[in-house]
mmCIF file of C-alpha atoms in Angstrom:
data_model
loop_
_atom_site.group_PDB
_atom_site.id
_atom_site.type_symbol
_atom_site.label_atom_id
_atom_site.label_comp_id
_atom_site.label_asym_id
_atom_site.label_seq_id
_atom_site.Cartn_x
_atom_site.Cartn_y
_atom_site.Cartn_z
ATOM 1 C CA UNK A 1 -10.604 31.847 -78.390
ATOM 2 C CA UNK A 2 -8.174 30.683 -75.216
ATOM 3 C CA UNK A 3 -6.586 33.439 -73.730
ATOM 4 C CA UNK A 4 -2.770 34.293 -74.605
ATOM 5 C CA UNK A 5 -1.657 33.134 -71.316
ATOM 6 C CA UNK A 6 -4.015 29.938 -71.000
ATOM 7 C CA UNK A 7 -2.271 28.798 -74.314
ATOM 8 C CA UNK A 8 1.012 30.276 -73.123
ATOM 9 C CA UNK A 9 0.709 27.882 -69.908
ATOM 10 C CA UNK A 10 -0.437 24.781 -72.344
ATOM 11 C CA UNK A 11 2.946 25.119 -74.493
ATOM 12 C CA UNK A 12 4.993 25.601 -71.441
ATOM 13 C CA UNK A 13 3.464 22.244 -69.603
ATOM 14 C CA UNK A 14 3.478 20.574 -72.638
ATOM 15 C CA UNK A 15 6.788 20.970 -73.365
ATOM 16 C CA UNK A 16 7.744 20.293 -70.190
ATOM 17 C CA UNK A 17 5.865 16.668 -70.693
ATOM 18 C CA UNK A 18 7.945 16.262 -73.527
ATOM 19 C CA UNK A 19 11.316 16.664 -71.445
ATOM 20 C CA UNK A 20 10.424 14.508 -68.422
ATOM 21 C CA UNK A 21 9.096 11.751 -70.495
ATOM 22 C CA UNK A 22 12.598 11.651 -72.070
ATOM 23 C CA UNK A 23 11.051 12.099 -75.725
ATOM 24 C CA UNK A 24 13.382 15.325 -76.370
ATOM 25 C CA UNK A 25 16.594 16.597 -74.775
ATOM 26 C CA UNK A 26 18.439 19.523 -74.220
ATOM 27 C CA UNK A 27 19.796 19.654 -78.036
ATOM 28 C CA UNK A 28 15.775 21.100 -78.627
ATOM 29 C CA UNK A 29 16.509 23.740 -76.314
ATOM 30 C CA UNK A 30 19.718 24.534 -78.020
ATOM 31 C CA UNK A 31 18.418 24.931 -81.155
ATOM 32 C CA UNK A 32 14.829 26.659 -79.460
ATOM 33 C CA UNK A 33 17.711 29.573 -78.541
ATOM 34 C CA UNK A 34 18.875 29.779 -81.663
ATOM 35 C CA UNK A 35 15.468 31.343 -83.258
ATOM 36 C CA UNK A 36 15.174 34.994 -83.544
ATOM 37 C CA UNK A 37 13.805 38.056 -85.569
ATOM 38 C CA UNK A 38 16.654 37.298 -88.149
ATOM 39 C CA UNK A 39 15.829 33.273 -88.411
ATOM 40 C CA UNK A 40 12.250 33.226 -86.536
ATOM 41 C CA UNK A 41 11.309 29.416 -88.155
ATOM 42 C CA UNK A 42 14.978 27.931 -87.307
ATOM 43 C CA UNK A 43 13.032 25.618 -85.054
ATOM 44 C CA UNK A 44 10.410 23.834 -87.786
ATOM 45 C CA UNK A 45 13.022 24.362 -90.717
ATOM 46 C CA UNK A 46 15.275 21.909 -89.084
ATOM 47 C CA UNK A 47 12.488 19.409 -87.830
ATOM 48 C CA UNK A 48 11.065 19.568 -91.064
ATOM 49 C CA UNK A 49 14.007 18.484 -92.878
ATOM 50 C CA UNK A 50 14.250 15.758 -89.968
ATOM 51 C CA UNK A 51 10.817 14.660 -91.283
ATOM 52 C CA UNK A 52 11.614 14.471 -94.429
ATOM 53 C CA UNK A 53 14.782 12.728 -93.762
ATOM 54 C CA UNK A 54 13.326 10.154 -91.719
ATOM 55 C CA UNK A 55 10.844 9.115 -94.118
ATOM 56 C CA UNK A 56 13.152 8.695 -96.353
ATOM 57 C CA UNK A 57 16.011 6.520 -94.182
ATOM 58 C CA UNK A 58 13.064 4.214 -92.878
ATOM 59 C CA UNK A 59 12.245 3.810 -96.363
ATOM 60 C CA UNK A 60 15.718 2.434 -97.186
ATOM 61 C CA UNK A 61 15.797 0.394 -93.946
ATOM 62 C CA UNK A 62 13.016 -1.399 -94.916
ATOM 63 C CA UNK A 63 14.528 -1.973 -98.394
ATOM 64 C CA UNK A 64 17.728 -3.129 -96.945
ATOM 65 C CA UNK A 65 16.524 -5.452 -94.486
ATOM 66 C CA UNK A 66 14.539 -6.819 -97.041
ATOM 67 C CA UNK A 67 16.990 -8.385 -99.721
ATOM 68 C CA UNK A 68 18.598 -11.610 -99.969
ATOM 69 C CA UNK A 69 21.568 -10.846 -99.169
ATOM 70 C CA UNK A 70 21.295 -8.309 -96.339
ATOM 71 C CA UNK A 71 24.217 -6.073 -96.459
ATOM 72 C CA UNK A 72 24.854 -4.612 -92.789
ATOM 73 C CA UNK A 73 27.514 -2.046 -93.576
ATOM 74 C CA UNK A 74 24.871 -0.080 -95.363
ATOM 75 C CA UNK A 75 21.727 -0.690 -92.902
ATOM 76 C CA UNK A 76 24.734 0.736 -90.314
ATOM 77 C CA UNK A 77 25.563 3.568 -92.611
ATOM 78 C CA UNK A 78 21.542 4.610 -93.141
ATOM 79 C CA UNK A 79 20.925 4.179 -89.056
ATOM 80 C CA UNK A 80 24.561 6.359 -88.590
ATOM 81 C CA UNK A 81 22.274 8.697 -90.617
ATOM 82 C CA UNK A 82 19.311 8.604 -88.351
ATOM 83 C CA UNK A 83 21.082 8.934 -85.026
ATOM 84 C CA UNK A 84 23.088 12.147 -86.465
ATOM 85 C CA UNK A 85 19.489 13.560 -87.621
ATOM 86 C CA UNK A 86 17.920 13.006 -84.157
ATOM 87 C CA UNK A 87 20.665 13.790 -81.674
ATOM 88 C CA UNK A 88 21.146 17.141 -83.708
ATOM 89 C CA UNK A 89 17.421 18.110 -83.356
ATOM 90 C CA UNK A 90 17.158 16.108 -79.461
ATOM 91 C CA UNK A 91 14.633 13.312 -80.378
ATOM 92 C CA UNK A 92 16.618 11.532 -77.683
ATOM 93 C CA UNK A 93 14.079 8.276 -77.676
ATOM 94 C CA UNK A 94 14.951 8.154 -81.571
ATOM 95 C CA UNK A 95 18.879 8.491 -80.762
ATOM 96 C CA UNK A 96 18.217 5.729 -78.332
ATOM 97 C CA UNK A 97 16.609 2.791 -80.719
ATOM 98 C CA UNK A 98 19.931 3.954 -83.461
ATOM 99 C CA UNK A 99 22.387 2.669 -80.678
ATOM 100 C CA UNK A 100 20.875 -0.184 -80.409
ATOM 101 C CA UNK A 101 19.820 -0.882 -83.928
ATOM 102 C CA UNK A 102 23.578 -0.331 -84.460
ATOM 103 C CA UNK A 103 24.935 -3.078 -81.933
ATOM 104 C CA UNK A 104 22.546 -5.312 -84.183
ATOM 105 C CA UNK A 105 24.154 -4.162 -87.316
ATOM 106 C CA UNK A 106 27.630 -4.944 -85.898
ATOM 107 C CA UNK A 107 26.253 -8.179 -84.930
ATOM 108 C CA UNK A 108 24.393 -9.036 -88.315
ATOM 109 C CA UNK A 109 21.334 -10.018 -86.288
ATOM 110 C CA UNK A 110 18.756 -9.821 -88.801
ATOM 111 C CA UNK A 111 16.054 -10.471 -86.163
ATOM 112 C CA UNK A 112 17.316 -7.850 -84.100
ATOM 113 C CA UNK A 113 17.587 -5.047 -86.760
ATOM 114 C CA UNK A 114 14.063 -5.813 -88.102
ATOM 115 C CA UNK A 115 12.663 -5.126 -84.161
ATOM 116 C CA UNK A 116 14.351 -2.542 -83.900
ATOM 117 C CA UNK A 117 13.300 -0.957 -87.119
ATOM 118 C CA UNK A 118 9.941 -1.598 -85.847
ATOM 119 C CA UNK A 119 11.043 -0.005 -82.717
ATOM 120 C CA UNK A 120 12.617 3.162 -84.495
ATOM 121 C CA UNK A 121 9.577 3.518 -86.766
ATOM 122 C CA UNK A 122 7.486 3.659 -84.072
ATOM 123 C CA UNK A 123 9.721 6.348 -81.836
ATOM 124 C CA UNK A 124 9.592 8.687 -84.335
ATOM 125 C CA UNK A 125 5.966 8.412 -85.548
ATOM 126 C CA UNK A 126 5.532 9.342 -81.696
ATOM 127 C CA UNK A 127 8.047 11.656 -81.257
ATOM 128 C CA UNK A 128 6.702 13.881 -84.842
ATOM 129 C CA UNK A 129 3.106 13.931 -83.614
ATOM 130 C CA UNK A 130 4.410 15.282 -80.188
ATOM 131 C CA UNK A 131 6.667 18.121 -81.942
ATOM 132 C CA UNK A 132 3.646 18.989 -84.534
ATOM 133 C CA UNK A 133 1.046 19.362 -81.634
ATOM 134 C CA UNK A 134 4.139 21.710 -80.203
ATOM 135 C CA UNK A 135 3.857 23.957 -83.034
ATOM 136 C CA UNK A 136 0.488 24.097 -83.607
ATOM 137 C CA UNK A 137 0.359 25.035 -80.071
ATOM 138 C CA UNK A 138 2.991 27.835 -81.216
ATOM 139 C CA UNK A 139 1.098 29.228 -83.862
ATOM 140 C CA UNK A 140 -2.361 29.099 -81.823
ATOM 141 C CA UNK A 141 -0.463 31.496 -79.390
ATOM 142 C CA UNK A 142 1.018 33.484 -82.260
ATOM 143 C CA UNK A 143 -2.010 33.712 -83.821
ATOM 144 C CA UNK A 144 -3.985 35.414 -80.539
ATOM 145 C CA UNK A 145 -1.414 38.083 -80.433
ATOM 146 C CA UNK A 146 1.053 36.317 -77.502
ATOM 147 C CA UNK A 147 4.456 35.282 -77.804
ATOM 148 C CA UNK A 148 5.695 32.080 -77.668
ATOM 149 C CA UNK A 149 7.330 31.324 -73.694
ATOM 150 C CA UNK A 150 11.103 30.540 -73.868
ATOM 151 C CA UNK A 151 12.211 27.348 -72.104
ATOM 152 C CA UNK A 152 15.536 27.259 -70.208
ATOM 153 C CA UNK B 1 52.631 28.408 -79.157
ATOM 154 C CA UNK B 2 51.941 25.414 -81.299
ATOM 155 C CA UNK B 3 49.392 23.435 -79.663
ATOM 156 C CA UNK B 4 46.009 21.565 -79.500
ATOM 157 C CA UNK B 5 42.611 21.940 -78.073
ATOM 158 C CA UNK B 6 39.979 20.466 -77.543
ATOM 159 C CA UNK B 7 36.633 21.327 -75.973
ATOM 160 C CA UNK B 8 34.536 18.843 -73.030
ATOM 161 C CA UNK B 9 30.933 19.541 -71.527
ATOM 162 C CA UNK B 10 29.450 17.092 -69.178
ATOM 163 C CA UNK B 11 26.396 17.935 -71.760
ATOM 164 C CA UNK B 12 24.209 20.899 -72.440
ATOM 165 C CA UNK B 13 23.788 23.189 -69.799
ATOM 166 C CA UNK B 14 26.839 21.868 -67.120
ATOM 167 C CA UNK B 15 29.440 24.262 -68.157
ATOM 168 C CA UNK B 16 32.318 23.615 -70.630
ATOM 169 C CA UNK B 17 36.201 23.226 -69.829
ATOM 170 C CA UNK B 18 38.414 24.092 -72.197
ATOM 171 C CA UNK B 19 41.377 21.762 -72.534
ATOM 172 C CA UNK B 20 44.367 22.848 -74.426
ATOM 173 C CA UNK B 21 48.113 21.309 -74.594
ATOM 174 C CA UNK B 22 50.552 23.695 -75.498
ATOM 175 C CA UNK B 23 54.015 23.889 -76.884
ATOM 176 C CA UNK B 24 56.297 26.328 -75.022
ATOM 177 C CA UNK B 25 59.487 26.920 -75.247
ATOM 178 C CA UNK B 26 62.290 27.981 -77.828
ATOM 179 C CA UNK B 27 61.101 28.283 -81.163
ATOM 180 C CA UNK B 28 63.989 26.251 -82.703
ATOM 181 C CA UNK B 29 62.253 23.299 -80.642
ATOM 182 C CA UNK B 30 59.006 23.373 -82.045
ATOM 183 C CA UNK B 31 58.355 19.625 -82.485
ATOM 184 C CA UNK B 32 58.418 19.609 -78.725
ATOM 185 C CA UNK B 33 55.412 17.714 -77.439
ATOM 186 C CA UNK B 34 52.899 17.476 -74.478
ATOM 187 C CA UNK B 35 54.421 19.359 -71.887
ATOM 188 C CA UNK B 36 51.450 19.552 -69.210
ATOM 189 C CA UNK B 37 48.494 20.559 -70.155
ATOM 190 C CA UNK B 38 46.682 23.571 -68.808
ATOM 191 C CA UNK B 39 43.210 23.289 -67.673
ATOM 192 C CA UNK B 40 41.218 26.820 -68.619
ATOM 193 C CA UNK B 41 37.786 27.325 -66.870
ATOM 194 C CA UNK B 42 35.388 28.793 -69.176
ATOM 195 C CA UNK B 43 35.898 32.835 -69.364
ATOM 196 C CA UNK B 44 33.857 35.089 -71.319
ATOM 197 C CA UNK B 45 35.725 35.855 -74.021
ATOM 198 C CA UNK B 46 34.401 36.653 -77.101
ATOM 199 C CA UNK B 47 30.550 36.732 -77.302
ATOM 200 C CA UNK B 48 30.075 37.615 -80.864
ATOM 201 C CA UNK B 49 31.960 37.202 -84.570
ATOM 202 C CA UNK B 50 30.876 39.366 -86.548
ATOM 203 C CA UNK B 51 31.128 38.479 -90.314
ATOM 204 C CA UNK B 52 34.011 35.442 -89.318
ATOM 205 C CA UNK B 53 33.895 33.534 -92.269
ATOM 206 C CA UNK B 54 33.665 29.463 -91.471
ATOM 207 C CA UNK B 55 32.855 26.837 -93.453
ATOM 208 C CA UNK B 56 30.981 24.428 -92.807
ATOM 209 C CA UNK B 57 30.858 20.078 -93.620
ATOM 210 C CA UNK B 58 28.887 17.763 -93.035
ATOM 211 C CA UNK B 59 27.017 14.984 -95.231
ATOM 212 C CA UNK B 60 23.826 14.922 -92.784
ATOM 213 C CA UNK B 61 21.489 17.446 -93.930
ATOM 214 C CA UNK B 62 19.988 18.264 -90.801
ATOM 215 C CA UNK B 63 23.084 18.650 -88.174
ATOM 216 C CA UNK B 64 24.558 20.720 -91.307
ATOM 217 C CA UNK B 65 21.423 23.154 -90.454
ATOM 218 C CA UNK B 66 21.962 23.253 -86.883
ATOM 219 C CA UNK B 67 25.362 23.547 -86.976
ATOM 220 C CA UNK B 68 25.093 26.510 -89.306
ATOM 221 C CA UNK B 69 22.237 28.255 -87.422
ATOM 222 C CA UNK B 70 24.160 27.749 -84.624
ATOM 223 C CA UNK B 71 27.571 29.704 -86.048
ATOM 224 C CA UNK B 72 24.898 32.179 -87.556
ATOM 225 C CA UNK B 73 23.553 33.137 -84.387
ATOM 226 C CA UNK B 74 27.094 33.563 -82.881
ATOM 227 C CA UNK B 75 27.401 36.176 -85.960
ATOM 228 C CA UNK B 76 29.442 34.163 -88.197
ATOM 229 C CA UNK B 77 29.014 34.217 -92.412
ATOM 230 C CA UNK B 78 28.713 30.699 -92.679
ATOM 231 C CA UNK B 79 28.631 28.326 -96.073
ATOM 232 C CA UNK B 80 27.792 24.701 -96.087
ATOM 233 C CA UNK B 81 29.050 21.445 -97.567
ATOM 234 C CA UNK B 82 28.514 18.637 -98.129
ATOM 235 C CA UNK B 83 31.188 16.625 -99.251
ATOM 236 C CA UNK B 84 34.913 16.963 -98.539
ATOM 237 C CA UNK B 85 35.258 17.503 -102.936
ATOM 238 C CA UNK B 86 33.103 19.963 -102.233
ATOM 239 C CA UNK B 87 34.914 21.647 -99.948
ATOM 240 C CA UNK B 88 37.570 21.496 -101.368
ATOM 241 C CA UNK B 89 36.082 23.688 -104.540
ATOM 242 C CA UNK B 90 35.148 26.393 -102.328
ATOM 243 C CA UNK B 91 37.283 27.368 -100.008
ATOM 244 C CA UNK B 92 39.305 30.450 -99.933
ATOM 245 C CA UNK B 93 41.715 31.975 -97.860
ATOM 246 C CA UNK B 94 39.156 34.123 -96.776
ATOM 247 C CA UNK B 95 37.523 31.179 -94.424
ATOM 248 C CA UNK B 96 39.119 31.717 -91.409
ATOM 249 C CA UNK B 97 37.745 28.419 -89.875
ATOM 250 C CA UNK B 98 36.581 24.925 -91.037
ATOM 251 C CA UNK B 99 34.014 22.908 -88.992
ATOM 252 C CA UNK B 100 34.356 19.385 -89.792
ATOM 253 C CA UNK B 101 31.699 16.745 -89.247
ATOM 254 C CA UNK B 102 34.166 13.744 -88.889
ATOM 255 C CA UNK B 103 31.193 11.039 -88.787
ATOM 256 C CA UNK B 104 32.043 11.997 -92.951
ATOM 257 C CA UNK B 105 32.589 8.693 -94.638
ATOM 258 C CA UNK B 106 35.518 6.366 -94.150
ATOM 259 C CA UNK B 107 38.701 8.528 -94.162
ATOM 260 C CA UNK B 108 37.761 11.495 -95.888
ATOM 261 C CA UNK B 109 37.587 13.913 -92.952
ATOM 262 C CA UNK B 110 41.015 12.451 -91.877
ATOM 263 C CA UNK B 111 42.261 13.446 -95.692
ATOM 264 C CA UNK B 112 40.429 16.166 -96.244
ATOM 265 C CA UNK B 113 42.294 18.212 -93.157
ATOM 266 C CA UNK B 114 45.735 17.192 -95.445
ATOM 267 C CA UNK B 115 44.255 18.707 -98.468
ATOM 268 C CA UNK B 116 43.136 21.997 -96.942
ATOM 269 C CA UNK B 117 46.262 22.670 -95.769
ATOM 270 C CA UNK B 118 48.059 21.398 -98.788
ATOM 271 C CA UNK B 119 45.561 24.260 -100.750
ATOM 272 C CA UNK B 120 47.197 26.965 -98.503
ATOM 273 C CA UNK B 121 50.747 26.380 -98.171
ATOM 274 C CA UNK B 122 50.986 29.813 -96.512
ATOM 275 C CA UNK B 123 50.578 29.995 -93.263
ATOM 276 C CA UNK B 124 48.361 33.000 -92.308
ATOM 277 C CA UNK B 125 46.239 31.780 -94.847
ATOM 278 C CA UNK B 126 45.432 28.071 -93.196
ATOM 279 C CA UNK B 127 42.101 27.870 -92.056
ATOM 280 C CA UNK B 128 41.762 26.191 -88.134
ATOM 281 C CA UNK B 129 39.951 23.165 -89.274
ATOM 282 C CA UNK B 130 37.551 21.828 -85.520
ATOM 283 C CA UNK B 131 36.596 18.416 -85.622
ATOM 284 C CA UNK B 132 33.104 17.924 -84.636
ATOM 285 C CA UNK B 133 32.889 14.352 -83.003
ATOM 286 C CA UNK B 134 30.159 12.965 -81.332
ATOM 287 C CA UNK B 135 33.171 10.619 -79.915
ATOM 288 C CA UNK B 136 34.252 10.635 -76.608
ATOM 289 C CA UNK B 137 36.944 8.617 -76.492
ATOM 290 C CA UNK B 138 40.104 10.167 -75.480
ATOM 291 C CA UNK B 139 42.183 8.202 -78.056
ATOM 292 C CA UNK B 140 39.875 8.962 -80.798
ATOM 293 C CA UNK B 141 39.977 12.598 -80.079
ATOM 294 C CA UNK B 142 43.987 12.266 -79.940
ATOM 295 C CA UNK B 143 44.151 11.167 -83.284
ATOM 296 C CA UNK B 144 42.322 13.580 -84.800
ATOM 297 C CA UNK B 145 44.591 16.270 -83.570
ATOM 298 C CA UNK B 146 47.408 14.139 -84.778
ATOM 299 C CA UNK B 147 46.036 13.893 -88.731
ATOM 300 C CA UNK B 148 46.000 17.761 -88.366
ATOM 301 C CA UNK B 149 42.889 19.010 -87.072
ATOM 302 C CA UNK B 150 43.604 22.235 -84.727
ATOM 303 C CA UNK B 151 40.645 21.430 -82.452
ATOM 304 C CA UNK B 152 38.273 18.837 -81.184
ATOM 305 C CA UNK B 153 34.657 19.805 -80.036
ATOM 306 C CA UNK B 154 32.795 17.132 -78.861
ATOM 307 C CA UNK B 155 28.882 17.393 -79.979
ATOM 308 C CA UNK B 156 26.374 17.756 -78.359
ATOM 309 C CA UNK B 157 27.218 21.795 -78.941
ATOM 310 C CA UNK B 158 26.040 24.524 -77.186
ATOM 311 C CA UNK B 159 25.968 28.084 -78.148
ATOM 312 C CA UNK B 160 28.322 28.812 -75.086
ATOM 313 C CA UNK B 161 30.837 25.622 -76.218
ATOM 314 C CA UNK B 162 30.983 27.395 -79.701
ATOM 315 C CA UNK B 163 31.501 30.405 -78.101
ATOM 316 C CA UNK B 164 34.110 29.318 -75.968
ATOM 317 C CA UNK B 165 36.038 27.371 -78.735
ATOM 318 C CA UNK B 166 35.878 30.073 -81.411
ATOM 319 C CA UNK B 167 37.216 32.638 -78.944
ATOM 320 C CA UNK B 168 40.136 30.451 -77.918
ATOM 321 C CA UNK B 169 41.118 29.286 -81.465
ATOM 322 C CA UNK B 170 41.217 33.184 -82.486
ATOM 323 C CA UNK B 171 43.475 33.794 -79.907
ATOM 324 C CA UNK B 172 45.239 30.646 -80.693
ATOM 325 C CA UNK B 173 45.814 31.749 -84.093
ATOM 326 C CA UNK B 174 46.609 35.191 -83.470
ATOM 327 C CA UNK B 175 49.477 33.747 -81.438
ATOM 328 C CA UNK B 176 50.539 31.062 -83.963
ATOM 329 C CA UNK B 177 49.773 33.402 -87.607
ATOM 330 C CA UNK B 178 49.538 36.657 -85.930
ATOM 331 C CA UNK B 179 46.660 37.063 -87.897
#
């Protein structure tokens, strides 16, 4: 098994990556400081829920770019949705696509809302296989007795 | 002193001002508006608020979370919504402040702040209702203050933003309610 601090070096440059590549923001950091003894899985309780809620919006993207009729207030409404998911955890690559997927949506440019649901779909598969190889890199640590290294 | 306030950061990290206009002046002239505004660099204040009970709305289940882990950690007892109808079924005079997601649909979160304080005529036992906007835009944040919300913080929040605001409303209020 790794050492503690071999692992503990690994999350830190990792995570690091994940900043300079402009996948996450400071918002991750926020919340990061906001797990403690009394709420020690704040961090993966709110991705999780971003998970879950981002399956489900590019579910209903798809859906609503699909019919005849495409009705652009609600694609707008579902991406208003995804952009207030990912700016509250820092998936600032996610955030990104939304602003532009919404400039389409004002514009009713179907063409331009289907890339960029392409786009979006592909932002956050990356950015959720980054942030899962985070915490399995967490609970590796945990698991060989270290603690997990605080980012500022 | 009757007044406003509302909260900038440059972002997470570059320090927060406070911005606050106040009323002064005799209380018979109340409706008095604007005079200039003082500018308030960040001071510590209060750090922690223990058992301060705020609500909480917001229809997007995830910055509901953070938002309430982040009030948690600052010591608060903290209850979520979802809906302004909601809210409106739980409140009590007991919540002593009301974060409001205004990215709530249509004009809800501009009614909702009506209905609150319609539910407590009283005045000590008005909740401070804080817009949270991810809105910039000066005239956006000026309106919101004018449909009755006692304080604009603009999102991304920080733990020291929160910190800042909170303290500064309590003192706000303790000036206003005396309470």
């Amino acid at each position: 098994m790794a050492a503690v601090s071999q692992l503990q070096r690994q999350f830190i440059d990792y995570t690091t990556s994940l900043y300079n590549e402009g996948y996450l923001d400071d918002q991750f950091t926020q919340l990061q400081q906001l797990q403690d003894e009394s709420n020690p899985d704040f961090v993966v309780e709110v991705v999780s829920l971003f998970f879950e809620d981002s399956e489900k919006l590019l579910n209903n993207l798809a859906t609503a770019l699909q019919q005849k009729s495409v009705d652009y207030n609600q694609v707008d409404s579902h991406v208003h949705q995804f952009k207030g998911s990912s700016s509250s955890i820092g998936a600032k690559q996610v955030t990104n696509v939304c602003i532009h997927f919404r400039n389409f949506c004002e514009a009713k440019n179907l063409d331009g809302c289907l890339r960029c649901l392409q786009q979006l779909r592909h932002e956050y598969i990356l950015v959720r296989t980054k942030l899962e190889a985070l915490f399995r890199l967490e609970q590796q640590i945990l698991q060989a007795g270290g603690s997990v290294p605080v980012m500022e | 002193m009757d007044g406003n306030i509302w909260i900038e950061s440059e972002g997470v990290g570059k320090g927060s001002t406070a911005i606050f206009y106040v009323k002064l002046g005799f209380p018979a002239r109340l409706n008095e508006f604007q005079l200039p505004h003082l500018r308030l660099q960040s001071k510590p204040g209060q750090t922690g608020f223990p058992g301060l009970k705020v609500l909480v709305i917001d229809d997007n289940g995830v910055s509901r979370t953070a938002t309430k882990g982040l009030l948690v950690h600052i010591g608060c007892d903290v209850t979520t919504v979802s809906s302004g109808e909601e809210c409106l079924r739980v409140i009590t005079k007991d919540h002593k402040a009301v974060f409001m997601d205004v990215s709530l649909p249509g004009a809800e979160s501009y009614n909702l702040a009506r209905r609150v304080h319609g539910k407590f005529p009283k005045r000590h036992e008005k909740p401070l209702i804080v817009a949270l906007t991810g809105n910039t835009d000066k005239s956006a944040k000026e309106n919101l203050l004018r449909v009755g919300m006692d304080a604009v913080v603009v999102k991304p929040v920080s733990v020291e933003k929160m910190r800042i605001a909170l303290s500064e409303l309590l003192e706000y209020r303790k000036d206003v309610h005396g309470a």
